[in-house]
mmCIF file of C-alpha atoms in Angstrom:
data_model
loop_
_atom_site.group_PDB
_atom_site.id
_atom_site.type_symbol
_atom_site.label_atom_id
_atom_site.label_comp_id
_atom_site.label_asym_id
_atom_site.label_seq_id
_atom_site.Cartn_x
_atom_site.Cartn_y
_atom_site.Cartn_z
ATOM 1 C CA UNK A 1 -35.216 -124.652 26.347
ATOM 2 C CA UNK A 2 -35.989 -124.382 29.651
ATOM 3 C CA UNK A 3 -35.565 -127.526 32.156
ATOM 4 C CA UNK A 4 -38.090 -128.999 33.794
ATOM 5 C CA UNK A 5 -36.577 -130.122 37.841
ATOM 6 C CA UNK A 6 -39.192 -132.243 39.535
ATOM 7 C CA UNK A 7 -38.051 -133.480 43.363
ATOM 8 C CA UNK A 8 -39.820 -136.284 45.473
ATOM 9 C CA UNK A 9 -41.037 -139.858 45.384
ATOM 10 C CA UNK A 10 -40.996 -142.521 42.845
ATOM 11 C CA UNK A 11 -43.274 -145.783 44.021
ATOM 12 C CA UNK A 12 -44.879 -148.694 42.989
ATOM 13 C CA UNK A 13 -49.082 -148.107 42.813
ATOM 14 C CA UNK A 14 -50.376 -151.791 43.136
ATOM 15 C CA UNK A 15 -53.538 -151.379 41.675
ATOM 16 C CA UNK A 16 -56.828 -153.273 42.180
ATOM 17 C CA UNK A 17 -57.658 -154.639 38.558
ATOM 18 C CA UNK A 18 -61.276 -156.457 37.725
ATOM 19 C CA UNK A 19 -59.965 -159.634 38.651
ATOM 20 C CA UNK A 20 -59.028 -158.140 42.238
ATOM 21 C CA UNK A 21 -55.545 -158.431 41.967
ATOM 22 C CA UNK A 22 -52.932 -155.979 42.947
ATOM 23 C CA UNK A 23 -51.174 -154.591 40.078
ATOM 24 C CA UNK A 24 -47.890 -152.983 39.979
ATOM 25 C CA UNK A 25 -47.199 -149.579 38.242
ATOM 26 C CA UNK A 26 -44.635 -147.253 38.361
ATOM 27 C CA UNK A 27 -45.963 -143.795 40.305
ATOM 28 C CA UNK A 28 -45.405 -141.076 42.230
ATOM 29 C CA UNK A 29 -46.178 -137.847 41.455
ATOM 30 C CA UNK A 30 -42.941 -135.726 40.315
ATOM 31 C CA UNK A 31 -42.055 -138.943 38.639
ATOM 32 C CA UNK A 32 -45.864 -138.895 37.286
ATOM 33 C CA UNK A 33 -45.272 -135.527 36.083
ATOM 34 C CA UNK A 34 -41.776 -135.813 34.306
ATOM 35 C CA UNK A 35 -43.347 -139.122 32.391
ATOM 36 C CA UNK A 36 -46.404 -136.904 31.151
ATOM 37 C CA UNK A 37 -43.480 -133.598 30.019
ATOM 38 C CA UNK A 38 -41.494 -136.246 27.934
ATOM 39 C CA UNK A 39 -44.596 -137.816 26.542
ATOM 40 C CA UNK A 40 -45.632 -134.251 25.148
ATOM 41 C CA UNK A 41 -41.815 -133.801 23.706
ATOM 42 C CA UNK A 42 -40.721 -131.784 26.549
ATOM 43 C CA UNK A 43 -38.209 -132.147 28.448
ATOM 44 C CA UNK A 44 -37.835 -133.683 32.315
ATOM 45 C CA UNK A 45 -35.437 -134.332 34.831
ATOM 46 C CA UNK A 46 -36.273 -136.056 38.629
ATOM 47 C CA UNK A 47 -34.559 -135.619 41.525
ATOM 48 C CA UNK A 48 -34.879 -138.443 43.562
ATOM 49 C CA UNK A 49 -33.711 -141.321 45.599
ATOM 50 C CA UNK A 50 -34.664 -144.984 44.307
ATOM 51 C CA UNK A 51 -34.044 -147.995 46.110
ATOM 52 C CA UNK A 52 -31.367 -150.688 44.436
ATOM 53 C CA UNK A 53 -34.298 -153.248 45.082
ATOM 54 C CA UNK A 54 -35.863 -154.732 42.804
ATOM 55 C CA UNK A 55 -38.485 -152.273 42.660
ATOM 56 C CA UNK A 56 -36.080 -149.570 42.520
ATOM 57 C CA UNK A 57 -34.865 -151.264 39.257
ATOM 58 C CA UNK A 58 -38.270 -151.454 37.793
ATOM 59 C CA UNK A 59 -38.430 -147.486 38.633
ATOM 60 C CA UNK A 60 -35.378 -146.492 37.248
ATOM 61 C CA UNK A 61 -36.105 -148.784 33.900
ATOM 62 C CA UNK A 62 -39.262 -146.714 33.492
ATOM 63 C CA UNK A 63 -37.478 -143.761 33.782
ATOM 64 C CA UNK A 64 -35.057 -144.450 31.011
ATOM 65 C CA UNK A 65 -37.679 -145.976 29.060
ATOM 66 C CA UNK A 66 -39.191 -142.551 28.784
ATOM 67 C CA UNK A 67 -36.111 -141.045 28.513
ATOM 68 C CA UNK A 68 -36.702 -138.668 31.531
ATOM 69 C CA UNK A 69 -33.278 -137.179 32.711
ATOM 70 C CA UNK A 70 -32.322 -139.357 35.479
ATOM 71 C CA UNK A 71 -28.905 -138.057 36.365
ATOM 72 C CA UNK A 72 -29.646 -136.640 39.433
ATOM 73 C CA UNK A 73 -31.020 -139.534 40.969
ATOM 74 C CA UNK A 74 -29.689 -141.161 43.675
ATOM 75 C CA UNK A 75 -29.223 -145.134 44.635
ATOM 76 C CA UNK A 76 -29.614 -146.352 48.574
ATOM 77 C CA UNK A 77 -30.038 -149.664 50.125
ATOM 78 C CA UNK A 78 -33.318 -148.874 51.315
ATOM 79 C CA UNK A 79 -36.492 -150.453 50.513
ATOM 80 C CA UNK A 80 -38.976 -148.759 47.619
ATOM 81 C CA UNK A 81 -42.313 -147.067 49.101
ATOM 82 C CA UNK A 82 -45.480 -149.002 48.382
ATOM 83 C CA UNK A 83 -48.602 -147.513 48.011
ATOM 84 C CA UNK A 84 -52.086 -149.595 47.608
ATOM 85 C CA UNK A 85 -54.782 -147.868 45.608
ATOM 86 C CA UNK A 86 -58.448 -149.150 45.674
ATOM 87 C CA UNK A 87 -60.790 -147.379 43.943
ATOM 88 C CA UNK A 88 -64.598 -146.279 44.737
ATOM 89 C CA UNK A 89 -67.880 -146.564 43.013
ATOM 90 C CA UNK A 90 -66.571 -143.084 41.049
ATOM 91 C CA UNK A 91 -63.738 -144.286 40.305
ATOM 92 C CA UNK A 92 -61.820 -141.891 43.242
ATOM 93 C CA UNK A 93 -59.142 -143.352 45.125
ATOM 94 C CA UNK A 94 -58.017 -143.884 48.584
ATOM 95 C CA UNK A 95 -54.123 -145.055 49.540
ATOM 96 C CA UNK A 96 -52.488 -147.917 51.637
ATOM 97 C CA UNK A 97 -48.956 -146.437 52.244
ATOM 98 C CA UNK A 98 -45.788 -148.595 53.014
ATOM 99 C CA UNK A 99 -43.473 -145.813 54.075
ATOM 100 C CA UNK A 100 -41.224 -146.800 56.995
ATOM 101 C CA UNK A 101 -37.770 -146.651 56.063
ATOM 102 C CA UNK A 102 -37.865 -146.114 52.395
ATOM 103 C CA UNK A 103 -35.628 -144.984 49.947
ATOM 104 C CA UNK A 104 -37.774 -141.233 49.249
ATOM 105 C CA UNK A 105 -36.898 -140.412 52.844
ATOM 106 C CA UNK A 106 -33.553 -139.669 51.193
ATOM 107 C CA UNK A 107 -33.212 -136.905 48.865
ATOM 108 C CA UNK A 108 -30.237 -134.906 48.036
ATOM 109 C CA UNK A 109 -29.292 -131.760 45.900
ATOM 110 C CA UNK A 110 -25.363 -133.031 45.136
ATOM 111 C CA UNK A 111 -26.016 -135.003 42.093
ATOM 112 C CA UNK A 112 -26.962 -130.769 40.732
ATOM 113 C CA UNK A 113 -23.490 -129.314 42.635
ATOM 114 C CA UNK A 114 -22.178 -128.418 39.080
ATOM 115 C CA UNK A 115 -25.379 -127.965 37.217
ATOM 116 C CA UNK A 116 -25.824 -124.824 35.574
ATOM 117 C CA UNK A 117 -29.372 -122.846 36.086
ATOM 118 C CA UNK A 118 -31.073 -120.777 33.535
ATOM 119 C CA UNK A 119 -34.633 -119.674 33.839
ATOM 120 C CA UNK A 120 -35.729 -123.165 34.294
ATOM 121 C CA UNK A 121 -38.897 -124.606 36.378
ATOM 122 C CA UNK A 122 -38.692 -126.823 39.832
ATOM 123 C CA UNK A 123 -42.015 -128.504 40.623
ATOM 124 C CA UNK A 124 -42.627 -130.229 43.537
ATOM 125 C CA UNK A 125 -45.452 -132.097 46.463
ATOM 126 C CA UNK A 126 -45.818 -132.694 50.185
ATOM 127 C CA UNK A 127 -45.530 -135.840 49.992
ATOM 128 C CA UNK A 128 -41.682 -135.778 50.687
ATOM 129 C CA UNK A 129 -41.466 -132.880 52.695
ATOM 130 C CA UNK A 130 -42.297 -135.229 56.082
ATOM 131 C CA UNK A 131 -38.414 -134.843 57.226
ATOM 132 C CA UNK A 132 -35.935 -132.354 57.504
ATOM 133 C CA UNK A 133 -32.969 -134.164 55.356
ATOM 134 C CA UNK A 134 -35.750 -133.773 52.277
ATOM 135 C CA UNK A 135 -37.372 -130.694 53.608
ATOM 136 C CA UNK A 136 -33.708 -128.941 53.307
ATOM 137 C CA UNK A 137 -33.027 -130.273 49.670
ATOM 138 C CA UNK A 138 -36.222 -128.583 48.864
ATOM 139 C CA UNK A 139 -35.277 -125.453 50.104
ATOM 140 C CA UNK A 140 -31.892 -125.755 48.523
ATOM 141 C CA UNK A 141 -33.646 -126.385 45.323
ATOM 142 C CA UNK A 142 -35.841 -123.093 45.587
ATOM 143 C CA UNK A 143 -32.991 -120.853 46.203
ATOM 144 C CA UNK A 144 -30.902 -122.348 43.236
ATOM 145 C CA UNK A 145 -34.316 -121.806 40.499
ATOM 146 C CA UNK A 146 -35.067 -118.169 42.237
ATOM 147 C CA UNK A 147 -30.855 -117.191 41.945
ATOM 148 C CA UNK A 148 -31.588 -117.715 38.654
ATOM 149 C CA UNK A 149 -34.785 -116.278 37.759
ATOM 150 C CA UNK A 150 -36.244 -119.878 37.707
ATOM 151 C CA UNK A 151 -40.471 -120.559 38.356
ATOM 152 C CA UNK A 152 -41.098 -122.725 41.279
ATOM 153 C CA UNK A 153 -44.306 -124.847 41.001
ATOM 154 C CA UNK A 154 -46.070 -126.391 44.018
ATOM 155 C CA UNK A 155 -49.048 -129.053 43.831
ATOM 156 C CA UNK A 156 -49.674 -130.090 47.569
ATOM 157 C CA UNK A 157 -51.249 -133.433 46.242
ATOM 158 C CA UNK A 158 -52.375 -133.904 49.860
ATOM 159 C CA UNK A 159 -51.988 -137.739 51.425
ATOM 160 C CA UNK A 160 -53.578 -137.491 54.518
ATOM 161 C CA UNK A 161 -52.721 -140.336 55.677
ATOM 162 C CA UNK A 162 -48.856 -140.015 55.398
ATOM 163 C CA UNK A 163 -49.002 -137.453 58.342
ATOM 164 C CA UNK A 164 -49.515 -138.377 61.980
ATOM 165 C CA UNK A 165 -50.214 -134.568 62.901
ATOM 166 C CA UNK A 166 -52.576 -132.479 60.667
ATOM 167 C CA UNK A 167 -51.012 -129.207 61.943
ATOM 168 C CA UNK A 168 -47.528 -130.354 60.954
ATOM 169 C CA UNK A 169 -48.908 -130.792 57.307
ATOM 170 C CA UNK A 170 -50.972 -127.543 57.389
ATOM 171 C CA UNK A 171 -47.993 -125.844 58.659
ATOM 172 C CA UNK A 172 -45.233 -127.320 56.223
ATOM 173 C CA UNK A 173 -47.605 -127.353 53.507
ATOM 174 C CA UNK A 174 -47.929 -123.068 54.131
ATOM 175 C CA UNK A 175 -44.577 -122.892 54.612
ATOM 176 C CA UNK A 176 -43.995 -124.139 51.023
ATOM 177 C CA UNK A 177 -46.570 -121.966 49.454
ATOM 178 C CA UNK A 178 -45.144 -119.213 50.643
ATOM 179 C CA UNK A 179 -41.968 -119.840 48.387
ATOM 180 C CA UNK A 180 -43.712 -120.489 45.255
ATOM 181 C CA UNK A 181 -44.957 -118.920 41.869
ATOM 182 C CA UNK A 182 -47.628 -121.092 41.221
ATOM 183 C CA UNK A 183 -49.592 -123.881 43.259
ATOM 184 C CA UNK A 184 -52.080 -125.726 42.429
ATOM 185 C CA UNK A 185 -54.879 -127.723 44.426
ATOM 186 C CA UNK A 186 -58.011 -129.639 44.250
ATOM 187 C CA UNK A 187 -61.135 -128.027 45.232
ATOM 188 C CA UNK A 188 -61.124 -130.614 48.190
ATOM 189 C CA UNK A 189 -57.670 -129.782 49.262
ATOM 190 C CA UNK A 190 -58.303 -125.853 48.930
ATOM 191 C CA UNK A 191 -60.664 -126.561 51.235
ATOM 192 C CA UNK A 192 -59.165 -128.636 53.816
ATOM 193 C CA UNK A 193 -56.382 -125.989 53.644
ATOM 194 C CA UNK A 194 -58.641 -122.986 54.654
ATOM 195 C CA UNK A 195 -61.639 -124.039 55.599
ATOM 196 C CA UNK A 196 -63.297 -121.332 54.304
ATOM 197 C CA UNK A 197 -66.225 -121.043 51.067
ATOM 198 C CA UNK A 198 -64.234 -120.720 47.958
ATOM 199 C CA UNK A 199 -64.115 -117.280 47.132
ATOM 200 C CA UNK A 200 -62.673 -116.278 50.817
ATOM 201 C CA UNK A 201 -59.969 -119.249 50.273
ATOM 202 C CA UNK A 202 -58.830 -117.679 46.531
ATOM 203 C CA UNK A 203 -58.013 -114.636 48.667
ATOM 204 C CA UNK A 204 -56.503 -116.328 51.747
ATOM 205 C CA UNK A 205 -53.946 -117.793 48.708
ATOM 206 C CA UNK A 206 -53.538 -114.141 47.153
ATOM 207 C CA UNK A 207 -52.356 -112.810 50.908
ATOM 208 C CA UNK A 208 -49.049 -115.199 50.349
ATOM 209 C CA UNK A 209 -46.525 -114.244 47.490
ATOM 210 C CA UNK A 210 -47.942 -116.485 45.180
ATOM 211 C CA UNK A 211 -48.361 -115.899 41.445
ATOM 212 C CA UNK A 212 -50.927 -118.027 40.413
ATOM 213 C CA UNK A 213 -53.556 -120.113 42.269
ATOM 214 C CA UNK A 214 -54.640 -123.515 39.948
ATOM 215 C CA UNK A 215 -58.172 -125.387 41.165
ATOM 216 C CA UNK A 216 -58.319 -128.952 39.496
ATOM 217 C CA UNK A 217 -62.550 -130.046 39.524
ATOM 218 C CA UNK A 218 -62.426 -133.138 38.337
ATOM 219 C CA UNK A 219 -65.314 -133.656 35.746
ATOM 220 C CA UNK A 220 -65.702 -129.812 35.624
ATOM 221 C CA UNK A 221 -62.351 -128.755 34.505
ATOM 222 C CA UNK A 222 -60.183 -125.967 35.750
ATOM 223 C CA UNK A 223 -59.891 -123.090 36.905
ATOM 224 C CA UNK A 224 -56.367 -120.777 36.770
ATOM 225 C CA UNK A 225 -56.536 -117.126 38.652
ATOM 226 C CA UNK A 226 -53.793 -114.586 38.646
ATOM 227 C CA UNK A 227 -54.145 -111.082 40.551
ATOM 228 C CA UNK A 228 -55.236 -109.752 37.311
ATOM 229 C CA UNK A 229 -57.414 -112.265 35.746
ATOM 230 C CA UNK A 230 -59.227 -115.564 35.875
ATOM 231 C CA UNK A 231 -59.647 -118.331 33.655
ATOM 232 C CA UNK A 232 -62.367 -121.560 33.979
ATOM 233 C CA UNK A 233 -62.009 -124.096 31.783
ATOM 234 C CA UNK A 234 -64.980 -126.849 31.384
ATOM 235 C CA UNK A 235 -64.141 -130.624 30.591
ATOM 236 C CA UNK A 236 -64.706 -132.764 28.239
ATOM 237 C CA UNK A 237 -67.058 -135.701 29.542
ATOM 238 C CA UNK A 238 -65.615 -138.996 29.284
ATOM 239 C CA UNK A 239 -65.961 -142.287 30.669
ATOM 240 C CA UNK A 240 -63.934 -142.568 33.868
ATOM 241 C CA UNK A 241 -61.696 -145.751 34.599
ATOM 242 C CA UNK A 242 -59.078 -144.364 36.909
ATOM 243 C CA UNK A 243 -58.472 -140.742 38.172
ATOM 244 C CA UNK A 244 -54.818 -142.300 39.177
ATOM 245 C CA UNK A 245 -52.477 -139.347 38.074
ATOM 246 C CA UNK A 246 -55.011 -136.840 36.465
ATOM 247 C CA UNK A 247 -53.459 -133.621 38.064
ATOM 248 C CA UNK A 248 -49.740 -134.848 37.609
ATOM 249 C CA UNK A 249 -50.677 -135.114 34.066
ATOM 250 C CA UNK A 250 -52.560 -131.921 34.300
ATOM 251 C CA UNK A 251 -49.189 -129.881 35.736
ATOM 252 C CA UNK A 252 -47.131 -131.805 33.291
ATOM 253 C CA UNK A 253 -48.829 -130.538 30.313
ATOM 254 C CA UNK A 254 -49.521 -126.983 31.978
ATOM 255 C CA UNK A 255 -45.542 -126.570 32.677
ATOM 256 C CA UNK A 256 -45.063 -128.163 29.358
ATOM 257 C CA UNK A 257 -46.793 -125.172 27.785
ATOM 258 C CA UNK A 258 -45.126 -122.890 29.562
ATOM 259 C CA UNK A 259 -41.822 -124.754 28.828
ATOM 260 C CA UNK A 260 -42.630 -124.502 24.811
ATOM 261 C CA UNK A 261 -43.258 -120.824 25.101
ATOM 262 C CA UNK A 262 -40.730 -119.801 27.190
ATOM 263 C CA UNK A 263 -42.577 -118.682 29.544
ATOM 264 C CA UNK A 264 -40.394 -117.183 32.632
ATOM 265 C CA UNK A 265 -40.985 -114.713 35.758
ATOM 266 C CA UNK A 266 -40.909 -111.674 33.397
ATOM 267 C CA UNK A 267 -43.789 -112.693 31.051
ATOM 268 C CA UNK A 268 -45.723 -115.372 33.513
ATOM 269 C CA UNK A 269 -48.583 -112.498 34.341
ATOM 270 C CA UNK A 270 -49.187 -111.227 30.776
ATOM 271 C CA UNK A 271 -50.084 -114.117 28.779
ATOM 272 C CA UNK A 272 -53.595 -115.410 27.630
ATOM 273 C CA UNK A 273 -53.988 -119.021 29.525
ATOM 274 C CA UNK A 274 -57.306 -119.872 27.930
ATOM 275 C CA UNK A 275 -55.043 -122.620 25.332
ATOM 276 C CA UNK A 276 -52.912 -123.685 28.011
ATOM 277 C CA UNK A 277 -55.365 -124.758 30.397
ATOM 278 C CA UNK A 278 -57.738 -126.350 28.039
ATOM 279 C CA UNK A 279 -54.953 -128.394 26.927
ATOM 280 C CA UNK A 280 -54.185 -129.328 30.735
ATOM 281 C CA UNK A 281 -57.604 -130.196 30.931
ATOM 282 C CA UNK A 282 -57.773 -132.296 28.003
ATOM 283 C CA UNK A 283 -55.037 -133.939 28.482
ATOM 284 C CA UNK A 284 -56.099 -134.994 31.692
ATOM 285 C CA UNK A 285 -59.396 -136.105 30.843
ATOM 286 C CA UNK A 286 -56.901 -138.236 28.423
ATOM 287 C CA UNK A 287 -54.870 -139.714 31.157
ATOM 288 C CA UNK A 288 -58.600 -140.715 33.365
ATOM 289 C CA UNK A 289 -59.836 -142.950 30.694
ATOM 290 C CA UNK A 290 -57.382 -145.474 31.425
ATOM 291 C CA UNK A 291 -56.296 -147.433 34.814
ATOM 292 C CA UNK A 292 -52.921 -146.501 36.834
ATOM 293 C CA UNK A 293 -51.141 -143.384 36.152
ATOM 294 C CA UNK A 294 -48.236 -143.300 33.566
ATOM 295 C CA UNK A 295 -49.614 -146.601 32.049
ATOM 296 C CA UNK A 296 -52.600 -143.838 31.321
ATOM 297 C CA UNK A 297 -50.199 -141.448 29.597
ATOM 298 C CA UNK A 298 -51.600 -142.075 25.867
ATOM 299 C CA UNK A 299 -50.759 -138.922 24.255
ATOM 300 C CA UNK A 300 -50.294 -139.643 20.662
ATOM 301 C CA UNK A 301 -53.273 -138.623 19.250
ATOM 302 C CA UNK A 302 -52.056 -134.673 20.743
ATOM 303 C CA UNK A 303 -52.290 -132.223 17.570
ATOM 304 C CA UNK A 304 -51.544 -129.095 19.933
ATOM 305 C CA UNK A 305 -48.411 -130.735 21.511
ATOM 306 C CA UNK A 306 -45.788 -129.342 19.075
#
């Protein structure tokens, strides 16, 4: 089977609950992500740096508890990244971010020196791609999946307010894009990242190397385009609690599929999507009926997963 690599950030989300008190919950969105694979029956592994805090502890716990590979991870004296969600009358969020000197600032490729590749998958975000000691393990990472005939999967998951220069984001966030096979975005971020109407932004995409462009919609589903085809997938309607983690669990159960049925570089542009991204979809609707993001990863009731 193929692997599933995810690099970046593990946090804590301290999320408002109805008694408007900050609760803690593991998050982060490669960590997100690797959570949702396992909870299919996949298989995950993070590459990361966690904090020997206390909340670094907590992290790592949750990891193991959900049996997520965690043998490339590595352990540093500094302090875990916060993050503050409060949520809106819709139930969208907006983030607080403790990020000075934290332990994410850190990642490294060594813990993989003596790995060996095979056609596996490395997903990543922008988040941690804010300095060049994590911007280089990144790069590292893409050459070792492409050597190898690997897909490399790219969800900006755009936090604005991480970056004190929007053209430094724009530009890194391109930069990355550039290298990869498939990326996905919100409507709002394909957007921001253009600024152009949507059809004239699906083609600014298309002018890069990329394989195949994923729009998340929220309430109204999906949409997955290729140079050949397109696919739109409608949602379910369901009562909304907490949209905490939605697309991680979307791209978790998307490369899931494609884990399941082998799907590589040599067969990515000839297969029929419309059951792969209706899963995704539903199994992100799942994940939104519940608060905080791998708390919300109830799969079990999944009769497609296997």
């Amino acid at each position: 089977m193929y692997q599933i690599y995810a690099m970046g950030e593990m946090l804590i989300d301290f999320t408002l609950n109805p008694k408007k008190l900050f609760v803690p919950n593991p998050g982060g969105a490669p960590a997100n992500l690797c959570v949702a694979v396992k909870k299919l029956g996949g298989e995950s592994a993070l590459i990361t740096s966690l904090s020997q805090d206390y909340f670094g502890n907590f992290l790592m716990d949750t990891l193991i508890t959900h049996q997520v590979d965690t043998r490339y991870i590595t352990r540093v004296q500094d302090k875990t990244m916060l993050a503050f969600v409060t949520l809106d009358s819709n139930n969208d969020r907006s983030f607080k971010f403790y990020d000075e000197h934290t332990a994410d600032k850190k990642l490294s490729i060594k813990p993989l020196e003596s790995t060996i590749f095979q056609k596996d998958y490395f997903h990543f975000c922008s988040v941690s791609l804010q300095n060049k000691q994590n911007i280089n393990a990144h790069l590292k990472m893409i050459k070792k999946i492409k050597d190898h005939s690997g897909l490399v999967s790219f969800d900006p998951n755009l936090r604005l307010s991480l970056w004190k220069h929007k053209e430094k984001l724009m530009d890194t966030v391109w930069k990355f894009i550039e290298l990869s096979d498939i990326v996905k975005v919100s409507e709002e971020e394909l957007k921001f990242l253009t600024n152009l109407d949507e059809a004239k932004a699906i083609e600014s995409f298309f002018l890069k190397p990329i394989r195949m462009l994923i729009i998340t919609r929220g309430k109204d589903g999906a949409t997955l385009i290729t140079r050949q085809k397109r696919y739109d997938q409608h949602a379910k309607p369901v009562t909304v609690m907490d949209t905490t983690g939605a697309g991680d669990a979307f791209m978790g159960a998307f490369l899931y599929q494609l884990q399941q049925q082998k799907i590589d570089t040599s067969n990515l542009l000839t297969v029929d999507y419309s059951n792969i991204l209706s899963f995704s979809t539903d199994i992100a609707t799942k994940s939104v009926q519940h608060v905080g993001a791998i708390p919300s990863y109830i799969f079990d009731d999944v009769s497609s997963k296997k």
